[in-house]
Coordinates of C-alpha atoms and ligand atoms in Angstrom, one line a residue:
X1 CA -74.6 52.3 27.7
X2 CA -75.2 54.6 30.5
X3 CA -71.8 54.2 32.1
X4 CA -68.6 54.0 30.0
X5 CA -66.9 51.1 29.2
X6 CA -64.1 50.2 32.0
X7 CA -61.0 48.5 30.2
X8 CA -59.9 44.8 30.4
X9 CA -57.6 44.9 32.9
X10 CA -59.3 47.0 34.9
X11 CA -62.1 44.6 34.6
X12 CA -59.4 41.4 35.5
X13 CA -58.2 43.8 38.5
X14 CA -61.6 44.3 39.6
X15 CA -62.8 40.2 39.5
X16 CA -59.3 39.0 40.6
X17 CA -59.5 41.5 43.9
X18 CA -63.7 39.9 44.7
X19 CA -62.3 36.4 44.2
X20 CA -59.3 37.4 46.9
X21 CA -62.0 38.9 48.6
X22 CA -64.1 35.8 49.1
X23 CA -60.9 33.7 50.1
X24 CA -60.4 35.8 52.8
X25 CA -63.3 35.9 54.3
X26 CA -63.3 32.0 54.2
X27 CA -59.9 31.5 56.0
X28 CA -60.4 34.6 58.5
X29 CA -63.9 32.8 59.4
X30 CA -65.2 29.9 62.0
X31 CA -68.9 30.2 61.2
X32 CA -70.1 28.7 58.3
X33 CA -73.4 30.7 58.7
X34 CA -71.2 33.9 58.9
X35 CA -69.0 32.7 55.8
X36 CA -72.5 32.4 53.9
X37 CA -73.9 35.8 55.4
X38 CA -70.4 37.2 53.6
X39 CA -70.2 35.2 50.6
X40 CA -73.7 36.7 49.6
X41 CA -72.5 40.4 50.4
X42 CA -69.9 39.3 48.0
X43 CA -71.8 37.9 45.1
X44 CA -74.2 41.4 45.7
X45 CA -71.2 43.4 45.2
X46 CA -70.4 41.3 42.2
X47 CA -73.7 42.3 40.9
X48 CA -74.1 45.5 41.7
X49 CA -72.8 46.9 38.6
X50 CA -75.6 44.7 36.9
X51 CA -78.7 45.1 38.8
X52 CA -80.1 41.7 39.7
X53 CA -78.1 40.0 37.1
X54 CA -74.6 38.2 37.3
X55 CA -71.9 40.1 35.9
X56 CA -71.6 37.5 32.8
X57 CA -75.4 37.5 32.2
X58 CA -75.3 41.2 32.1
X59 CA -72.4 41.2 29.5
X60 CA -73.9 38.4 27.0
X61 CA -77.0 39.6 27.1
X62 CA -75.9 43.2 26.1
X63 CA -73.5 41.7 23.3
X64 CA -76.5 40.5 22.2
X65 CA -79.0 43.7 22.3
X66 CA -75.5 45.0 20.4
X67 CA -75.8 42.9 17.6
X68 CA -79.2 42.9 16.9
X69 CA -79.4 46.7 16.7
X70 CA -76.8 46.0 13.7
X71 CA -79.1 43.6 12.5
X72 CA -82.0 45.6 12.7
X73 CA -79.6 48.3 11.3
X74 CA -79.1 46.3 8.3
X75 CA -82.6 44.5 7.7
X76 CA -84.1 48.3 7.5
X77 CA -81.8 49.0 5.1
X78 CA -82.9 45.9 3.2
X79 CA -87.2 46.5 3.9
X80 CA -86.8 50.4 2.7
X81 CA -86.0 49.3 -0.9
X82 CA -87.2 45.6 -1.1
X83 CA -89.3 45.0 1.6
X84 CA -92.8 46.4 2.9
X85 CA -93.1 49.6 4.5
X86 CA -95.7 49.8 6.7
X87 CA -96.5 50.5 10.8
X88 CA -94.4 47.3 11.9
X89 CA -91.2 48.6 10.0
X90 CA -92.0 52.0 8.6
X91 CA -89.5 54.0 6.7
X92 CA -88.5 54.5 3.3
X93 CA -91.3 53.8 0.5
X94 CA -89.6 51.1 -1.8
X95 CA -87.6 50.6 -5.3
X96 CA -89.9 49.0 -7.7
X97 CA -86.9 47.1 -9.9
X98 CA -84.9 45.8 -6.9
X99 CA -88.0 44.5 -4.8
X100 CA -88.7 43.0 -8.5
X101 CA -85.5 41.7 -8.9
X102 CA -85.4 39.7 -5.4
X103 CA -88.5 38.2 -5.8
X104 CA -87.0 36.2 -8.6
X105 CA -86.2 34.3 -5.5
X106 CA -89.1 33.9 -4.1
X107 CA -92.5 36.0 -5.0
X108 CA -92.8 36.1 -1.4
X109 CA -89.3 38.0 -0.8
X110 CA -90.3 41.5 0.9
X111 CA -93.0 39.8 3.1
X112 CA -89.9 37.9 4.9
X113 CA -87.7 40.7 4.4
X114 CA -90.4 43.1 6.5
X115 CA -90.7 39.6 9.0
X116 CA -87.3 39.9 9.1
X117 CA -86.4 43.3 10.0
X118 CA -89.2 43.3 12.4
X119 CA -87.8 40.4 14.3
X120 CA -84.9 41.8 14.8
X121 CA -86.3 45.1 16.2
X122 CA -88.4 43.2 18.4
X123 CA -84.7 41.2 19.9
X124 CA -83.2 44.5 20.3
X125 CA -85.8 46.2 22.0
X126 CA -86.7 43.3 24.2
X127 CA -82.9 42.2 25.4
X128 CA -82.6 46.2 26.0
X129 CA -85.6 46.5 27.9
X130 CA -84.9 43.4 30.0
X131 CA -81.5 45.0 31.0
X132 CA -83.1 48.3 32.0
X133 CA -85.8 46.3 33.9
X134 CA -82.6 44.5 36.1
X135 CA -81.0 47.3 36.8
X136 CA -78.5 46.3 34.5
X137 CA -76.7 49.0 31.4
X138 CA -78.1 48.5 28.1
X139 CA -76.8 48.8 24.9
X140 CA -76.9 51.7 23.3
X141 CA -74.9 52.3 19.3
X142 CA -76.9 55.7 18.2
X143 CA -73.7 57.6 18.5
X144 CA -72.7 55.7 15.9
X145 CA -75.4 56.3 13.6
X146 CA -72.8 58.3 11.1
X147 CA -72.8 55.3 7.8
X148 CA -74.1 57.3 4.6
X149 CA -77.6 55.6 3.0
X150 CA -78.4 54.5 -0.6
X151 CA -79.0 57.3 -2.9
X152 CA -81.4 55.1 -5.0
X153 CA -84.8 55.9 -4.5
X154 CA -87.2 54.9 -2.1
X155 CA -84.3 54.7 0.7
X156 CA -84.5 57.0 4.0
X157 CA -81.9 59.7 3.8
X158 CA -80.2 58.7 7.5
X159 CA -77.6 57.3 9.3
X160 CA -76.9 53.8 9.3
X161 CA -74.8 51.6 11.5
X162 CA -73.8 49.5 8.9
X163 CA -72.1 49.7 5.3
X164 CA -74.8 46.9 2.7
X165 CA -73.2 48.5 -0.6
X166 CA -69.6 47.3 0.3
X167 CA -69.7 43.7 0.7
X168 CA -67.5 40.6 0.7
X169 CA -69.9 37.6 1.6
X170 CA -68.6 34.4 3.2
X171 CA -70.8 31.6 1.4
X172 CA -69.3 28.5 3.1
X173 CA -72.3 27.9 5.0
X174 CA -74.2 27.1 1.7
X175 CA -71.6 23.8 2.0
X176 CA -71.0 23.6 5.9
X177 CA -74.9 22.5 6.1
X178 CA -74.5 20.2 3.6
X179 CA -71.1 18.3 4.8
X180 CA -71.8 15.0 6.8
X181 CA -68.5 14.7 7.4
X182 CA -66.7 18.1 8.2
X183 CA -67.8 20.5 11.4
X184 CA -66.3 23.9 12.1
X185 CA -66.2 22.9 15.8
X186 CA -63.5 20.2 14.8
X187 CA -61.1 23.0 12.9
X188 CA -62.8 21.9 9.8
X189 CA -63.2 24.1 6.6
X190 CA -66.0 25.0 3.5
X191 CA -65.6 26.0 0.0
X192 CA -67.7 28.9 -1.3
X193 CA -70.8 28.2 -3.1
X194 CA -70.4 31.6 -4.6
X195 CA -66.4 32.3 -4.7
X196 CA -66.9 35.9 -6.3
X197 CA -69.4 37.0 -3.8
X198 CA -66.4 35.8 -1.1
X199 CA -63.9 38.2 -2.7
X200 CA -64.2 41.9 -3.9
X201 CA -66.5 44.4 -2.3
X202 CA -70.3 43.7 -3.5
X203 CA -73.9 46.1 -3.1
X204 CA -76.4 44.2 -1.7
X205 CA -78.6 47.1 -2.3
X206 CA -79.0 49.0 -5.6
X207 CA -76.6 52.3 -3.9
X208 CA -78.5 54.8 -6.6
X209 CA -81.3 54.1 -9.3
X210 CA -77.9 54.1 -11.7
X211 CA -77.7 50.3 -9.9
X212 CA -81.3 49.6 -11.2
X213 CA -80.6 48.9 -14.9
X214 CA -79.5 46.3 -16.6
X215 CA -81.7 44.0 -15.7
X216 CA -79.0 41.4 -15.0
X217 CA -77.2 44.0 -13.0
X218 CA -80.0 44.7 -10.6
X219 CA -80.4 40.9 -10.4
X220 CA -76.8 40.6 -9.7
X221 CA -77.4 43.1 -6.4
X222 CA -80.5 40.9 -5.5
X223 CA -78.6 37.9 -5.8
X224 CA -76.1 39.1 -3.7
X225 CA -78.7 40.2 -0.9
X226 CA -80.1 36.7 -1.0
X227 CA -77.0 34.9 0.0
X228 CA -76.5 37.7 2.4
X229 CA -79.4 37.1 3.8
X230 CA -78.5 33.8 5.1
X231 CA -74.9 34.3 5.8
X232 CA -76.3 36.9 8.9
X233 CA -78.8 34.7 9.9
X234 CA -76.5 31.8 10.3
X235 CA -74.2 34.2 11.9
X236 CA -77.2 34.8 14.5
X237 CA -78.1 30.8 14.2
X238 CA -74.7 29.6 15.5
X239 CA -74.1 32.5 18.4
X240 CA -76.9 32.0 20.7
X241 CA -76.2 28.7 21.5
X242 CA -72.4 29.7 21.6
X243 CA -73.4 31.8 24.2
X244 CA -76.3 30.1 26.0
X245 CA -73.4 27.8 27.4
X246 CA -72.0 30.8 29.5
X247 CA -75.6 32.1 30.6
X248 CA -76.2 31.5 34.5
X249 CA -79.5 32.1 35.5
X250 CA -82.5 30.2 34.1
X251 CA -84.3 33.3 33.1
X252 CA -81.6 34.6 31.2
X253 CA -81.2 30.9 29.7
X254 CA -84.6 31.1 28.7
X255 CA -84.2 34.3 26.8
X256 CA -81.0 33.1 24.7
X257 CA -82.6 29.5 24.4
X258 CA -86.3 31.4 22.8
X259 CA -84.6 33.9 20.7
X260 CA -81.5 31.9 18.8
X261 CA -84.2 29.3 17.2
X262 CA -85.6 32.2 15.1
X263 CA -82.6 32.9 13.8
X264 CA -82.3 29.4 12.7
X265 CA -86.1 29.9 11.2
X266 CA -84.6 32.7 9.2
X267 CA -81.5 30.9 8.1
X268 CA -83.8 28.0 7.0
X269 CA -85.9 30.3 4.9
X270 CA -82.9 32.3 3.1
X271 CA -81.2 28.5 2.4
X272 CA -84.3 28.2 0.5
X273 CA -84.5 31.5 -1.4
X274 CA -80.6 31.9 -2.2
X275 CA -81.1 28.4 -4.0
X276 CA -83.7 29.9 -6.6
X277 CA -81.0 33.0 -7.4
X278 CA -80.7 32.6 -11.1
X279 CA -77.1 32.0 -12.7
X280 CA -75.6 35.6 -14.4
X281 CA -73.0 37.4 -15.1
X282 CA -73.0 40.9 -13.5
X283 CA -72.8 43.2 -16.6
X284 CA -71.3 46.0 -14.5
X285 CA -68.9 44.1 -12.6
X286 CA -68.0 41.1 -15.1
X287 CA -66.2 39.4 -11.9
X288 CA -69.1 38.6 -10.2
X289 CA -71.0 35.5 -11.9
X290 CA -73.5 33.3 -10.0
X291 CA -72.8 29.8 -10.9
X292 CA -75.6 27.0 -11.8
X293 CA -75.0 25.5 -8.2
X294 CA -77.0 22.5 -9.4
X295 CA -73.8 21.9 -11.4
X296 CA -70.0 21.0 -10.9
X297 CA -67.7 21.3 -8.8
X298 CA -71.0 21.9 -6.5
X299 CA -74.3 19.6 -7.8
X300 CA -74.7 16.2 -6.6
X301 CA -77.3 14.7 -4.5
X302 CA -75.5 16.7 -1.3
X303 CA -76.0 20.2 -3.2
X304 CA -79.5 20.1 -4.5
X305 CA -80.6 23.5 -4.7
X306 CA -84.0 22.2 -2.8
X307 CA -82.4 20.9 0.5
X308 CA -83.0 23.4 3.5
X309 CA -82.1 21.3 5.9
X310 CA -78.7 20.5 7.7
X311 CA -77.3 17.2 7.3
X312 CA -76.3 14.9 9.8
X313 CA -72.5 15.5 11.2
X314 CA -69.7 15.4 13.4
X315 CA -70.7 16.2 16.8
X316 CA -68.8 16.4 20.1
X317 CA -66.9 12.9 19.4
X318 CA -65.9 11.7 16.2
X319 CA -66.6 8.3 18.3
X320 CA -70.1 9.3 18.8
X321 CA -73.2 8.9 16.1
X322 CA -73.2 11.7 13.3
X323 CA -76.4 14.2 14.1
X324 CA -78.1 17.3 12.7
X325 CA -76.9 20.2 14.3
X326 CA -76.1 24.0 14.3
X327 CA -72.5 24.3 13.8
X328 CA -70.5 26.0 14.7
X329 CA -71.2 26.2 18.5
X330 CA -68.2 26.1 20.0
X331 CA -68.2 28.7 22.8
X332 CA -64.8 30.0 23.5
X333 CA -64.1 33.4 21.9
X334 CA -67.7 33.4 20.3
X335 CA -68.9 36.9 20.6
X336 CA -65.7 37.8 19.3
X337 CA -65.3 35.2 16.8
X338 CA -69.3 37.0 15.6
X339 CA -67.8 40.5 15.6
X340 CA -64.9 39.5 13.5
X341 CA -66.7 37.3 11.1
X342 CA -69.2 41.0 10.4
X343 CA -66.2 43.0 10.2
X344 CA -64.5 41.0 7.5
X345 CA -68.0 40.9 5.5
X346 CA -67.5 44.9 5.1
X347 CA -70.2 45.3 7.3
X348 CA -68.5 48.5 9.3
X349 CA -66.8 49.6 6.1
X350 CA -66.4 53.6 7.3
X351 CA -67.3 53.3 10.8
X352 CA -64.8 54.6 12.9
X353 CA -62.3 53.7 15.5
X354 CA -64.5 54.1 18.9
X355 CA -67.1 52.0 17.3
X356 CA -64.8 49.3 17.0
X357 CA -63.4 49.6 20.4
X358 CA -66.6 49.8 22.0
X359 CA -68.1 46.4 20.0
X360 CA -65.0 44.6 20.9
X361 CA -65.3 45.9 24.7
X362 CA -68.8 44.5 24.6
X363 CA -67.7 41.2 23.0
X364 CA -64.8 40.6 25.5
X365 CA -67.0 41.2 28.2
X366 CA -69.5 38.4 26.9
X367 CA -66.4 35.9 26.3
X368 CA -64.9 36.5 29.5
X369 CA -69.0 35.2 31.1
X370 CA -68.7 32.2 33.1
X371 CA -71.8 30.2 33.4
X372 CA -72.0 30.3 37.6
X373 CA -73.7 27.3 39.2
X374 CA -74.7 28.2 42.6
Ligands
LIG401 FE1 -82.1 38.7 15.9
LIG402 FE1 -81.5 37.5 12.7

């Protein structure tokens, strides 16, 4: 961000005096073509602080470019030690036992972790550029760059955004895709498909080649990555449309409405992969077991390991016809409701109090957007 970030009710100060404004100049006026000469000196001043973009666009769109930099943050950490490290996502030079152990999921599992990482990057660097080209402040977390990375070998010794050796990973969309009946929108709730991955704190990468051996430990950390895997991308496949519903100009629209269908390709792939993580027993951490999920209390026709897809639910109207959806996408409180749901994963585990306050300035901003119809 080029400017710093003004404080809520500075910003409610700032809206509630333009709205004033634009009442006054409608009683103190006789002209209509004068009122609409000063209703769109108004709306100018209302987006001069964002270039050629409305206030709200401006704010989404740079909640966005915010966490997708954490994403890419993340998914680097992920490609440096189990993915491919090549010109598209260079950095770090691999760990032969992890990338092993995750393809156990999938033999294919660092080509999507590379396509992964470098989708990201691409979303970052494209909803940052688009903001510079408006005129509008872009996002900007490099200051925060201060998380330590994995000791284990093959990783980049720099500084991260995010904390991947810390985790507590919410599971329930494993079930929420699978429920015909229940829909987060409707205050519904989801059990864990893996409840010890839900509680404790969990690497997701090995944090030194000491994580590398046992075997079943190692597997334990890919397994763990897996169902991380799709728990972000979820994350990611739920809060574009969130926000889309707040987005006023078509453009803008078009950006959210192009970019959040990836991030349901991505979830779709990870459903698939986490399903093929092999039941165990973490040696190290005797806590953390992978259940048979082809088994009670999950199993069933509803919990076959092999379905990818969402069932039909709940959607809207309990009146209405059930449907296959993305849910949640309720929209109020969503970017904050996204920055929550990351914190309580571990995600920022070490990162200090400015970072939090400048994440949740940027998430208020996007939830206070108001899709304006002209
Ligand atoms: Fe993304
Ligand atoms: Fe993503």
């Amino acid at each position: 961000m080029k400017e710093s970030r003004s404080k809520p009710n500075q910003k409610a100060n700032r809206r509630s005096f333009l709205r004033k404004g634009v009442l006054a100049v409608g009683a103190a006026t006789a002209g209509a073509g004068f009122l609409a000469t000063r209703l769109s000196a108004v709306r100018r001043g209302l987006e001069e602080k964002s270039g050629r973009l409305t206030r709200g666009d401006a704010s989404i769109l740079r909640f966005l470019a915010a966490a997708e930099i954490l994403e890419t943050d993340l998914w680097q950490q992920y490609n440096e030690l189990g993915g491919i490290q090549d010109s598209e996502v260079p950095g770090g030079s691999g760990s032969l036992l992890y990338t092993a152990a995750l393809k156990v999921l999938d033999g294919d599992m660092d080509q999507y972790i590379h396509d992964n990482t470098e989708d990201e990057l691409t979303h970052e660097v494209f909803i940052n550029a688009y903001l510079a080209s408006k005129g509008a402040d872009t996002a900007d977390l490099d200051r925060f760059r201060t998380l330590p990375s994995s000791k284990a070998t093959g990783a980049q010794q720099i500084g991260r955004l995010t904390n991947i050796m810390q985790l507590t990973v919410d599971t329930t969309w494993w079930t929420r895709y699978r429920s015909r009946t229940k829909n987060p929108d409707f205050g519904d709730t989801f059990p864990q498909a893996i409840p010890a991955l839900a509680a404790g704190q969990h690497p997701a990468i090995p944090r030194s080649d000491d994580d590398l051996t046992p075997s079943d430990h190692i597997q334990a950390i890919a397994n763990t990555a897996g169902f991380h895997f799709g728990t972000i991308e979820q994350g990611g496949t739920s809060l574009y449309p969130s926000l889309a519903q707040r987005v006023t100009n078509v453009e803008v629209l078009r950006i959210v409405l192009s970019i959040g269908p990836t991030e349901a390709m991505h979830f779709q792939t990870w459903q698939d992969k986490a399903g093929n993580a092999p039941a165990l027993t973490d040696p190290k951490d005797p806590t953390l077991v992978f259940p048979n999920l082809n088994a009670s209390p999950l199993g069933g026709e509803d919990f076959q390991t092999n379905l990818i897809m969402p069932e039909p639910v709940v959607f809207l109207s309990r009146q209405l016809p059930a449907c296959s959806i993305v849910r949640p996408t309720g929209t109020k409180g969503s970017a904050m409701g996204a920055l929550k749901f990351l914190t309580a994963m571990g995600l920022f585990l070490g990162q200090s109090k400015e970072f939090f306050g400048f994440m949740t300035d940027l998430a208020e901003d996007a939830d206070e957007a108001r899709r304006d119809v002209e």
